[in-house]
Coordinates of C-alpha atoms and ligand atoms in Angstrom, one line a residue:
M90 CA -5.6 -25.5 -1.8
A91 CA -8.9 -27.1 -2.8
S92 CA -10.7 -25.0 -5.5
E93 CA -13.8 -25.0 -3.4
A94 CA -12.2 -23.3 -0.3
V95 CA -14.5 -20.5 0.7
Y96 CA -13.4 -17.3 2.5
G97 CA -15.9 -14.9 4.0
P98 CA -16.4 -11.8 6.2
V99 CA -14.9 -12.1 9.7
I100 CA -17.2 -10.1 12.0
G101 CA -16.9 -10.2 15.7
G102 CA -14.4 -13.1 15.5
V103 CA -16.8 -15.3 13.4
E104 CA -16.3 -16.0 9.7
S105 CA -19.5 -16.2 7.7
V106 CA -19.3 -18.7 4.9
E107 CA -22.9 -20.0 5.1
P108 CA -23.9 -21.9 1.9
H109 CA -26.7 -19.5 1.1
R110 CA -24.2 -16.6 0.6
E111 CA -23.6 -15.0 -2.8
T112 CA -20.0 -15.9 -3.7
A113 CA -17.5 -15.1 -6.4
E114 CA -14.8 -17.3 -7.8
L115 CA -11.2 -16.1 -7.5
L116 CA -8.8 -17.2 -10.3
D117 CA -5.2 -18.1 -9.9
P118 CA -3.5 -15.3 -12.0
A119 CA -0.8 -17.7 -13.3
T120 CA -3.3 -20.1 -14.8
N121 CA -6.8 -18.5 -14.7
R122 CA -8.0 -21.7 -13.1
P123 CA -10.3 -21.5 -10.0
L124 CA -8.5 -20.9 -6.8
A125 CA -11.1 -20.2 -4.1
R126 CA -14.5 -18.7 -3.6
V127 CA -15.1 -15.6 -1.6
A128 CA -18.4 -14.6 0.0
L129 CA -19.6 -11.2 -1.4
G130 CA -20.5 -9.1 1.6
S131 CA -23.7 -7.0 1.4
A132 CA -24.4 -3.5 2.8
E133 CA -26.0 -5.3 5.7
D134 CA -22.6 -7.1 6.4
A135 CA -20.9 -3.7 6.3
A136 CA -23.4 -2.2 8.8
R137 CA -23.1 -5.3 11.1
A138 CA -19.3 -5.0 11.0
M139 CA -19.5 -1.4 12.0
E140 CA -22.0 -2.2 14.8
V141 CA -19.9 -5.0 16.2
A142 CA -16.8 -2.9 16.0
Q143 CA -18.5 0.0 17.8
A144 CA -19.8 -2.4 20.5
A145 CA -16.3 -3.9 20.9
F146 CA -14.8 -0.4 21.1
E147 CA -17.1 0.6 23.8
T148 CA -17.0 -2.5 25.9
S149 CA -13.7 -4.3 25.4
P150 CA -10.6 -3.5 27.5
W151 CA -8.7 -3.0 24.2
S152 CA -9.7 0.6 23.9
A153 CA -10.1 1.7 27.5
G154 CA -7.2 -0.4 28.8
D155 CA -3.6 -0.4 29.1
G156 CA -1.4 0.2 26.0
A157 CA 1.1 -2.4 27.4
Q158 CA -1.6 -5.1 27.1
R159 CA -2.3 -4.1 23.5
A160 CA 1.5 -4.2 22.9
K161 CA 1.6 -7.8 24.2
V162 CA -1.2 -9.0 21.9
L163 CA 0.3 -7.2 18.8
L164 CA 3.7 -8.8 19.6
R165 CA 2.1 -12.2 19.9
L166 CA 0.4 -11.6 16.6
A167 CA 3.7 -10.7 15.0
Q168 CA 5.3 -13.9 16.4
L169 CA 2.5 -16.1 15.1
L170 CA 2.6 -14.4 11.7
E171 CA 6.4 -15.0 11.6
Q172 CA 5.8 -18.7 12.4
Q173 CA 3.3 -18.9 9.6
Q174 CA 5.2 -16.7 7.2
E175 CA 5.5 -19.4 4.5
E176 CA 1.8 -20.3 4.5
F177 CA 0.8 -16.7 4.3
A178 CA 3.4 -16.1 1.5
V179 CA 2.1 -19.0 -0.6
L180 CA -1.5 -17.9 -0.2
E181 CA -0.6 -14.3 -1.2
S182 CA 1.4 -15.5 -4.2
R183 CA -1.4 -17.8 -5.4
N184 CA -4.1 -15.2 -4.9
M185 CA -2.2 -12.1 -6.3
G186 CA 0.4 -13.7 -8.5
K187 CA 3.6 -12.2 -7.0
T188 CA 6.7 -14.3 -6.6
L189 CA 7.2 -16.2 -3.3
R190 CA 10.3 -14.1 -2.7
E191 CA 8.1 -11.0 -2.9
S192 CA 5.4 -12.4 -0.7
R193 CA 7.9 -13.5 1.9
I194 CA 9.2 -9.9 2.0
D195 CA 5.7 -8.5 2.3
V196 CA 4.8 -10.8 5.2
G197 CA 8.1 -9.9 6.9
Y198 CA 7.2 -6.3 6.5
V199 CA 3.9 -6.9 8.3
V200 CA 5.7 -8.7 11.1
R201 CA 8.0 -5.7 11.4
T202 CA 5.1 -3.3 11.3
L203 CA 3.3 -5.1 14.1
E204 CA 6.5 -5.1 16.2
Y205 CA 7.1 -1.5 15.6
V206 CA 3.6 -0.3 16.4
S207 CA 3.5 -2.6 19.5
G208 CA 6.4 -0.5 20.9
L209 CA 4.3 2.6 20.6
A210 CA 1.1 1.3 22.0
D211 CA 2.0 2.5 25.6
K212 CA 3.8 5.6 24.6
L213 CA 0.9 7.7 23.3
E214 CA 1.5 10.6 25.7
G215 CA -0.1 13.9 26.3
T216 CA 1.4 17.1 27.5
T217 CA 1.0 19.5 30.4
I218 CA 0.6 23.1 29.4
P219 CA 1.3 26.1 31.6
V220 CA -1.7 28.5 31.9
P221 CA -2.3 31.4 34.3
G222 CA -3.8 30.9 37.7
S223 CA -4.3 27.8 39.8
R224 CA -5.2 25.7 36.9
F225 CA -3.9 22.3 35.7
N226 CA -4.0 22.1 31.9
Y227 CA -3.1 18.9 30.1
T228 CA -3.8 16.8 27.0
V229 CA -4.6 13.1 26.6
R230 CA -4.6 11.1 23.4
E231 CA -7.7 8.9 22.9
P232 CA -8.5 6.4 20.2
L233 CA -10.9 7.6 17.5
G234 CA -13.4 4.7 17.7
V235 CA -14.2 2.6 14.7
T236 CA -11.6 3.1 11.9
V237 CA -12.3 2.0 8.3
H238 CA -9.5 0.7 6.1
I239 CA -9.9 0.0 2.4
A240 CA -7.0 -1.8 0.7
P241 CA -5.8 -2.4 -2.9
W242 CA -4.8 -5.7 -4.5
N243 CA -1.1 -5.1 -5.2
Y244 CA 0.3 -5.7 -1.7
P245 CA -2.8 -7.2 -0.2
L246 CA -1.7 -8.0 3.4
L247 CA 1.1 -5.4 3.7
L248 CA -1.0 -2.4 2.7
A249 CA -4.0 -3.5 4.7
M250 CA -1.8 -3.9 7.8
R251 CA 0.2 -0.7 7.2
S252 CA -2.9 1.2 8.5
V253 CA -4.8 -1.4 10.5
A254 CA -1.8 -2.2 12.8
P255 CA -1.2 1.4 14.0
A256 CA -5.0 1.9 14.4
L257 CA -5.1 -1.2 16.7
A258 CA -2.0 -0.1 18.6
A259 CA -3.8 3.2 19.3
G260 CA -6.8 1.3 20.8
N261 CA -9.3 1.6 17.9
A262 CA -11.6 -1.1 16.6
A263 CA -10.9 -1.6 12.8
V264 CA -13.1 -2.7 9.9
L265 CA -11.0 -3.7 6.9
K266 CA -12.2 -4.1 3.3
P267 CA -9.5 -5.9 1.3
A268 CA -9.6 -5.6 -2.5
S269 CA -12.3 -7.8 -4.2
L270 CA -9.6 -9.8 -6.1
T271 CA -7.3 -10.4 -3.1
P272 CA -9.0 -11.0 0.2
L273 CA -7.5 -14.3 1.2
T274 CA -4.6 -13.3 3.4
A275 CA -6.7 -10.6 5.2
V276 CA -9.3 -13.2 6.1
R277 CA -6.5 -15.6 7.3
F278 CA -4.9 -12.8 9.2
A279 CA -8.2 -12.0 11.1
R280 CA -8.3 -15.7 12.1
L281 CA -4.8 -15.5 13.4
A282 CA -5.6 -12.3 15.3
K283 CA -8.2 -14.2 17.2
T284 CA -5.6 -16.9 18.1
A285 CA -3.2 -14.2 19.3
G286 CA -5.8 -12.9 21.7
L287 CA -7.2 -9.9 20.0
P288 CA -10.7 -9.4 21.4
D289 CA -13.6 -10.3 19.1
G290 CA -14.9 -7.3 17.2
I291 CA -11.6 -5.3 17.3
L292 CA -10.6 -6.4 13.9
N293 CA -13.3 -7.2 11.4
V294 CA -12.9 -8.0 7.7
V295 CA -15.6 -7.6 5.1
T296 CA -15.1 -9.2 1.7
G297 CA -16.7 -8.1 -1.5
P298 CA -17.1 -5.3 -4.1
G299 CA -15.7 -1.8 -3.2
G300 CA -18.6 0.3 -4.5
R301 CA -21.1 -1.6 -2.4
L302 CA -19.1 -2.3 0.8
G303 CA -16.5 0.5 0.8
E304 CA -19.0 3.3 0.4
A305 CA -21.3 1.7 3.0
L306 CA -18.5 1.6 5.5
V307 CA -17.5 5.3 5.0
R308 CA -21.1 6.5 5.1
D309 CA -21.8 4.6 8.3
K310 CA -22.3 7.0 11.2
R311 CA -20.0 5.0 13.4
C312 CA -17.0 5.5 11.0
R313 CA -14.5 7.8 12.8
S314 CA -11.8 7.8 10.1
V315 CA -11.0 6.2 6.8
T316 CA -7.7 5.1 5.4
F317 CA -7.9 4.4 1.7
T318 CA -5.1 2.9 -0.4
G319 CA -5.9 2.7 -4.1
S320 CA -6.5 4.6 -7.3
S321 CA -6.6 8.4 -7.3
E322 CA -10.1 8.2 -8.9
V323 CA -11.7 6.2 -6.1
G324 CA -9.6 8.2 -3.6
R325 CA -11.3 11.4 -4.7
R326 CA -14.7 9.8 -4.2
I327 CA -13.8 8.5 -0.7
S328 CA -12.5 12.0 0.2
V329 CA -15.9 13.5 -0.7
L330 CA -17.8 10.9 1.3
A331 CA -15.5 11.4 4.3
A332 CA -15.9 15.2 4.0
E333 CA -19.7 14.8 4.1
R334 CA -19.4 12.9 7.3
L335 CA -16.6 15.2 8.6
V336 CA -14.3 12.3 9.3
P337 CA -10.5 12.4 8.4
A338 CA -9.5 10.6 5.3
T339 CA -5.9 9.4 4.8
L340 CA -5.5 8.7 1.1
E341 CA -2.5 6.7 -0.4
L342 CA -3.0 6.9 -4.1
G343 CA -1.4 6.3 -7.5
G344 CA 1.9 7.3 -8.9
K345 CA 4.0 7.7 -12.1
S346 CA 7.4 7.9 -10.4
P347 CA 10.5 9.3 -12.0
I348 CA 14.0 7.8 -11.5
V349 CA 16.7 10.3 -12.4
V350 CA 20.1 8.9 -13.3
L351 CA 23.0 11.4 -13.4
A352 CA 26.0 11.0 -15.6
D353 CA 28.2 9.9 -12.7
A354 CA 26.0 7.1 -11.4
D355 CA 27.2 3.5 -10.9
L356 CA 25.4 2.2 -14.0
D357 CA 25.4 -1.5 -13.0
R358 CA 23.7 -0.7 -9.7
A359 CA 21.4 1.8 -11.2
A360 CA 20.3 -0.7 -13.9
R361 CA 19.5 -3.3 -11.2
G362 CA 17.7 -0.8 -9.1
V363 CA 15.7 0.6 -12.0
G364 CA 14.8 -2.9 -13.1
F365 CA 13.7 -3.9 -9.6
G366 CA 11.7 -0.7 -9.3
I367 CA 9.6 -1.4 -12.5
F368 CA 9.6 -5.2 -12.9
G369 CA 9.3 -6.1 -9.2
N370 CA 5.7 -7.2 -8.4
A371 CA 5.3 -7.2 -12.2
G372 CA 5.3 -3.4 -12.1
Q373 CA 2.1 -3.4 -10.1
M374 CA 3.4 -0.9 -7.5
C375 CA 2.1 2.5 -6.6
W376 CA 5.6 3.7 -6.4
A377 CA 6.9 1.9 -9.5
G378 CA 9.8 3.8 -11.1
S379 CA 8.0 3.9 -14.4
R380 CA 9.8 6.9 -15.9
L381 CA 13.5 6.7 -16.3
I382 CA 15.1 10.2 -16.8
V383 CA 18.7 9.6 -17.7
H384 CA 21.6 11.9 -18.7
E385 CA 22.2 11.7 -22.4
S386 CA 25.8 10.7 -21.9
V387 CA 24.8 7.4 -20.3
R388 CA 21.4 6.8 -21.9
L389 CA 22.4 4.2 -24.4
P390 CA 24.7 2.1 -22.1
L391 CA 22.0 2.1 -19.4
L392 CA 19.3 1.1 -22.0
D393 CA 21.5 -1.8 -23.1
K394 CA 21.9 -3.0 -19.5
L395 CA 18.1 -2.7 -18.9
R396 CA 17.3 -4.6 -22.1
G397 CA 19.6 -7.4 -21.0
L398 CA 18.2 -7.5 -17.6
A399 CA 14.6 -7.5 -18.8
E400 CA 15.2 -10.2 -21.3
A401 CA 16.9 -12.4 -18.7
L402 CA 14.1 -12.2 -16.2
V403 CA 12.5 -15.6 -15.5
L404 CA 8.7 -15.4 -15.8
G405 CA 6.3 -18.0 -14.4
P406 CA 3.8 -18.8 -11.6
G407 CA 4.8 -16.9 -8.5
T408 CA 5.0 -20.0 -6.4
D409 CA 7.5 -21.8 -8.7
D410 CA 11.1 -21.9 -7.7
G411 CA 13.4 -19.5 -9.4
V412 CA 10.7 -17.3 -10.9
E413 CA 11.6 -13.7 -10.9
M414 CA 8.4 -12.1 -12.2
G415 CA 4.9 -13.4 -11.8
P416 CA 1.7 -12.7 -13.8
L417 CA -0.5 -9.6 -13.6
V418 CA -3.3 -9.9 -11.1
S419 CA -6.1 -10.4 -13.7
R420 CA -6.9 -10.6 -17.4
E421 CA -8.4 -7.1 -17.1
Q422 CA -5.1 -5.8 -15.8
E423 CA -3.2 -7.5 -18.6
S424 CA -5.5 -5.9 -21.2
R425 CA -5.0 -2.5 -19.6
V426 CA -1.2 -2.8 -19.7
L427 CA -1.2 -4.0 -23.3
D428 CA -3.5 -1.2 -24.3
Y429 CA -1.0 1.3 -22.8
V430 CA 1.8 -0.3 -24.8
G431 CA -0.4 0.3 -27.9
V432 CA -0.8 4.0 -26.9
A433 CA 3.0 4.2 -26.5
R434 CA 3.5 2.8 -30.0
E435 CA 0.9 5.1 -31.6
D436 CA 2.4 8.1 -30.0
G437 CA 5.8 7.3 -31.5
G438 CA 7.5 5.2 -28.8
T439 CA 10.1 2.6 -29.8
I440 CA 9.7 -0.7 -28.0
V441 CA 13.3 -1.5 -26.9
T442 CA 12.2 -4.9 -25.5
G443 CA 8.9 -6.6 -24.5
G444 CA 5.7 -4.9 -25.5
A445 CA 3.7 -8.1 -25.8
K446 CA 2.1 -10.9 -23.9
A447 CA 4.7 -13.5 -22.8
S448 CA 4.6 -16.9 -24.3
G449 CA 6.2 -20.2 -23.3
P450 CA 5.7 -23.2 -21.1
K451 CA 3.6 -22.4 -18.1
L452 CA 2.8 -18.9 -19.4
A453 CA 0.1 -19.5 -22.0
D454 CA -2.9 -19.5 -19.7
G455 CA -1.8 -16.8 -17.2
N456 CA -1.7 -13.0 -17.3
F457 CA 1.9 -12.7 -18.3
V458 CA 3.3 -9.6 -20.0
R459 CA 6.9 -9.3 -21.0
P460 CA 9.0 -6.8 -19.2
T461 CA 8.9 -3.7 -21.5
V462 CA 11.1 -0.8 -22.1
V463 CA 9.9 2.1 -24.3
A464 CA 12.2 4.8 -25.7
D465 CA 11.4 8.0 -27.7
L466 CA 8.0 8.5 -26.1
P467 CA 6.9 12.1 -26.1
P468 CA 6.5 13.2 -22.5
A469 CA 3.0 14.4 -23.2
S470 CA 1.8 10.9 -24.3
R471 CA -0.8 9.3 -22.1
A472 CA 1.5 6.3 -21.7
A473 CA 4.1 8.7 -20.2
R474 CA 1.8 10.5 -17.9
E475 CA -0.8 8.0 -16.7
E476 CA -0.3 5.1 -14.3
I477 CA 0.0 1.9 -16.3
F478 CA 0.5 -0.4 -13.3
G479 CA 2.5 -3.0 -15.1
P480 CA 6.1 -3.8 -16.1
V481 CA 6.4 -0.9 -18.6
L482 CA 9.3 1.5 -18.3
S483 CA 9.5 4.7 -20.4
V484 CA 12.9 6.3 -20.9
F485 CA 13.7 10.0 -21.4
G486 CA 17.0 11.7 -21.9
F487 CA 18.1 15.0 -20.4
R488 CA 21.2 17.3 -20.7
E489 CA 20.7 19.9 -17.9
L490 CA 19.6 19.2 -14.4
D491 CA 16.8 21.7 -14.7
E492 CA 15.4 19.7 -17.6
A493 CA 15.5 16.5 -15.5
V494 CA 13.6 18.2 -12.7
R495 CA 11.0 19.6 -15.0
L496 CA 10.5 16.1 -16.6
A497 CA 10.4 14.5 -13.2
N498 CA 7.8 16.9 -11.7
E499 CA 5.6 17.2 -14.7
T500 CA 3.0 14.5 -14.1
P501 CA 0.0 15.1 -11.7
Y502 CA 1.5 12.6 -9.3
G503 CA 4.1 12.9 -6.5
L504 CA 4.4 9.7 -4.6
F505 CA 8.1 8.6 -5.1
A506 CA 11.3 9.6 -6.8
G507 CA 14.5 7.8 -7.2
L508 CA 17.9 9.3 -7.9
W509 CA 21.2 7.7 -8.9
T510 CA 24.4 9.7 -8.4
R511 CA 27.7 9.7 -6.5
D512 CA 27.6 13.5 -6.2
L513 CA 26.4 14.3 -2.6
A514 CA 25.6 17.9 -3.4
A515 CA 23.5 17.0 -6.5
A516 CA 21.7 14.3 -4.4
H517 CA 20.6 16.8 -1.7
T518 CA 19.8 19.5 -4.2
L519 CA 17.6 17.3 -6.3
A520 CA 16.0 15.6 -3.3
R521 CA 14.7 19.1 -2.4
R522 CA 13.5 19.9 -5.9
L523 CA 11.7 16.6 -6.6
E524 CA 8.0 16.8 -5.8
A525 CA 7.5 13.4 -4.1
G526 CA 6.6 12.2 -0.6
T527 CA 9.6 9.8 -0.7
V528 CA 12.9 10.3 -2.4
V529 CA 15.4 7.5 -2.4
V530 CA 19.0 7.9 -3.5
N531 CA 21.1 5.0 -4.8
E532 CA 18.5 2.3 -3.9
P533 CA 15.4 0.9 -5.5
P534 CA 12.0 1.9 -3.9
L535 CA 12.4 1.3 -0.2
T536 CA 10.6 2.3 3.0
F537 CA 10.4 1.1 6.6
P538 CA 7.6 1.0 9.1
Q539 CA 9.3 3.7 11.0
S540 CA 9.5 6.1 8.0
P541 CA 6.7 8.4 7.0
F542 CA 5.0 7.5 3.8
A543 CA 2.9 10.1 1.9
G544 CA 1.9 11.0 -1.6
F545 CA 2.1 14.6 -2.7
K546 CA -0.2 16.2 -5.4
D547 CA -2.6 13.6 -6.8
S548 CA -0.8 10.8 -5.0
G549 CA -2.5 11.3 -1.7
L550 CA -3.4 13.2 1.4
G551 CA -2.0 12.6 4.9
S552 CA 0.7 10.2 5.9
E553 CA 1.2 6.7 7.2
Q554 CA 3.8 4.8 9.1
G555 CA 6.2 6.1 11.8
V556 CA 5.3 7.6 15.2
A557 CA 3.0 10.1 13.6
G558 CA 1.2 7.2 11.8
V559 CA 0.1 5.8 15.1
A560 CA -0.7 9.2 16.6
S561 CA -3.0 9.9 13.6
Y562 CA -5.4 7.2 14.9
T563 CA -5.8 9.2 18.1
R564 CA -7.6 12.5 18.9
V565 CA -6.2 15.0 21.4
K566 CA -8.3 16.1 24.3
N567 CA -7.5 19.1 26.3
V568 CA -8.5 19.0 30.0
L569 CA -8.4 22.2 32.1
L570 CA -8.9 21.9 35.8
N571 CA -9.1 24.7 38.2
V572 CA -7.6 23.3 41.4
G573 CA -9.1 26.1 43.4
L574 CA -5.9 27.2 45.3
P575 CA -6.3 30.6 47.0
K576 CA -4.5 33.4 45.2
K577 CA -1.1 34.2 46.6
K578 CA -1.1 37.5 48.6
A579 CA 1.1 40.2 47.1
Ligands
NAD695 P1 -9.0 0.7 -6.6 O1 -9.0 2.2 -6.3 O2 -9.7 0.2 -7.7 O3 -9.4 -0.1 -5.3 C1 -8.9 0.1 -4.0 C2 -9.9 -0.4 -3.0 O4 -11.0 0.4 -3.0 C3 -10.4 -1.9 -3.2 O5 -10.6 -2.5 -2.0 C4 -11.7 -1.6 -3.9 O6 -12.6 -2.7 -3.7 C5 -12.2 -0.4 -3.2 N1 -13.2 0.4 -3.9 C6 -13.4 0.5 -5.2 N2 -14.4 1.4 -5.5 C7 -14.8 1.9 -4.3 C8 -15.8 2.8 -3.9 N3 -16.5 3.5 -4.8 N4 -15.9 3.1 -2.6 C9 -15.1 2.5 -1.7 N5 -14.2 1.6 -2.0 C10 -14.0 1.3 -3.3 O7 -7.4 0.4 -6.6 P2 -6.7 -1.0 -7.0 O8 -6.9 -1.2 -8.4 O9 -7.1 -2.0 -6.0 O10 -5.2 -0.7 -6.7 C11 -4.3 -0.1 -7.6 C12 -4.2 1.4 -7.3 O11 -3.8 1.6 -5.9 C13 -3.1 2.1 -8.1 O12 -3.6 3.3 -8.5 C14 -2.0 2.2 -7.1 O13 -1.1 3.2 -7.4 C15 -2.7 2.5 -5.9 N6 -1.8 2.2 -4.7 C16 -1.4 3.2 -3.9 C17 -0.5 3.0 -2.8 C18 0.1 4.1 -2.0 O14 0.6 3.8 -0.9 N7 0.0 5.3 -2.4 C19 -0.2 1.7 -2.6 C20 -0.7 0.6 -3.4 C21 -1.5 0.9 -4.4

């Protein structure tokens, strides 16, 4: 890609990259060299996107029309995306840093999401309700109107489409604000949607800073719902703004997820799963399994396996063949992660492996941090409680199950929990006791477009994915009709 490639807001099917626009330079996280420029949208761009979306919602057949037609367009979009999977994956890896393998999985997930929601577009049914007298009482599901979607940088396309796709399937007009650092695949996706036949104005993308654009979108009187995926701090702010406007807010926020390994677990599988769950995406995952809670009897052998696995990981630019862990998204993120490693050291943690910036050929200029495992950290340490959002695993031992549950549940978060055991009864018992929106047993973090995804406690509000995820972008109207039949004579 030429360094001067410019990406800009796509509003009403037109991308604005006029030369007078204020732009920001995006850097390749593997080299910190210029990658592309992105137009910084203004509050006026946000207002225009909302206006165009509202007009499209009111006039285009998309919203009023047949769900089966929407399904066709969404399926076509899925097919086109699948055909361009490699181009999207390369762009995602260059922009965000993740490995090509990870980006391919992400794009595949978006394809599957589009296919899944397309199957629901013509199945948003109402009910008939028996009431007294000669009345016909029924419900219909209607789209909400203009839906706002604010996405983070760690899975740029996947998390944007996790909410945009169901909103479109339900007949809404969407305005998406990707993260400032990673807007490229969202812009490219909006171009593709046009090719697939999505009417202009039904999917709009505004690029630029969150504080300026995101707030303007939520405050806009045309906003009928907001789905925010990002930090708990900004999520709280969005929740307040949405409450002021009395619009629903779905919040998918941060995590500090526990992985509990019981004494009977298959340790080789568990080590691979735990490693994937914290070093995958260079640890920049909302549901990263960042706290390993392991039975004392297997703590040392598991630590050994994890050390071996961490030290064998091949680091490098995400687009290079054979690379298993890419850089962190930015210098700022790198500093944040290394600062937390410093906190862990100060609080008495032992660095089992990693704990520093990575060095070596192809790593010197990028934001590479070595996969890190910390033992002996007091559970009250900030490094053990706060979201680090990097490849840093803290390890805690336990002897009794109650102790494992207490350790697992003791952070303010509740997004995800992992469990490794061969004991079915223990698996079901613990799955109930762990305070997390998703519990996965004997697998690394895993979800599907058909499974609900929700954060408990400070990890979020509301739920995405699944049938209910599409239904959440509709409102239920009750219609009561007196058909005026004469009363039956006794
Ligand atoms: P962030 O909260 O900084 O930003 C998220 C989005 O909000 C970005 O598009 C940003 O530009 C925008 N934004 C920032 N300030 C805003 C404001 N005042 N008003 C409106 N929008 C604003 O989060 P991030 O750093 O991009 O992403 C990392 C965070 O996201 C982590 O905490 C991670 O756990 C969380 N996350 C959660 C999930 C989930 O499904 N629960 C998934 C991925 C990431």
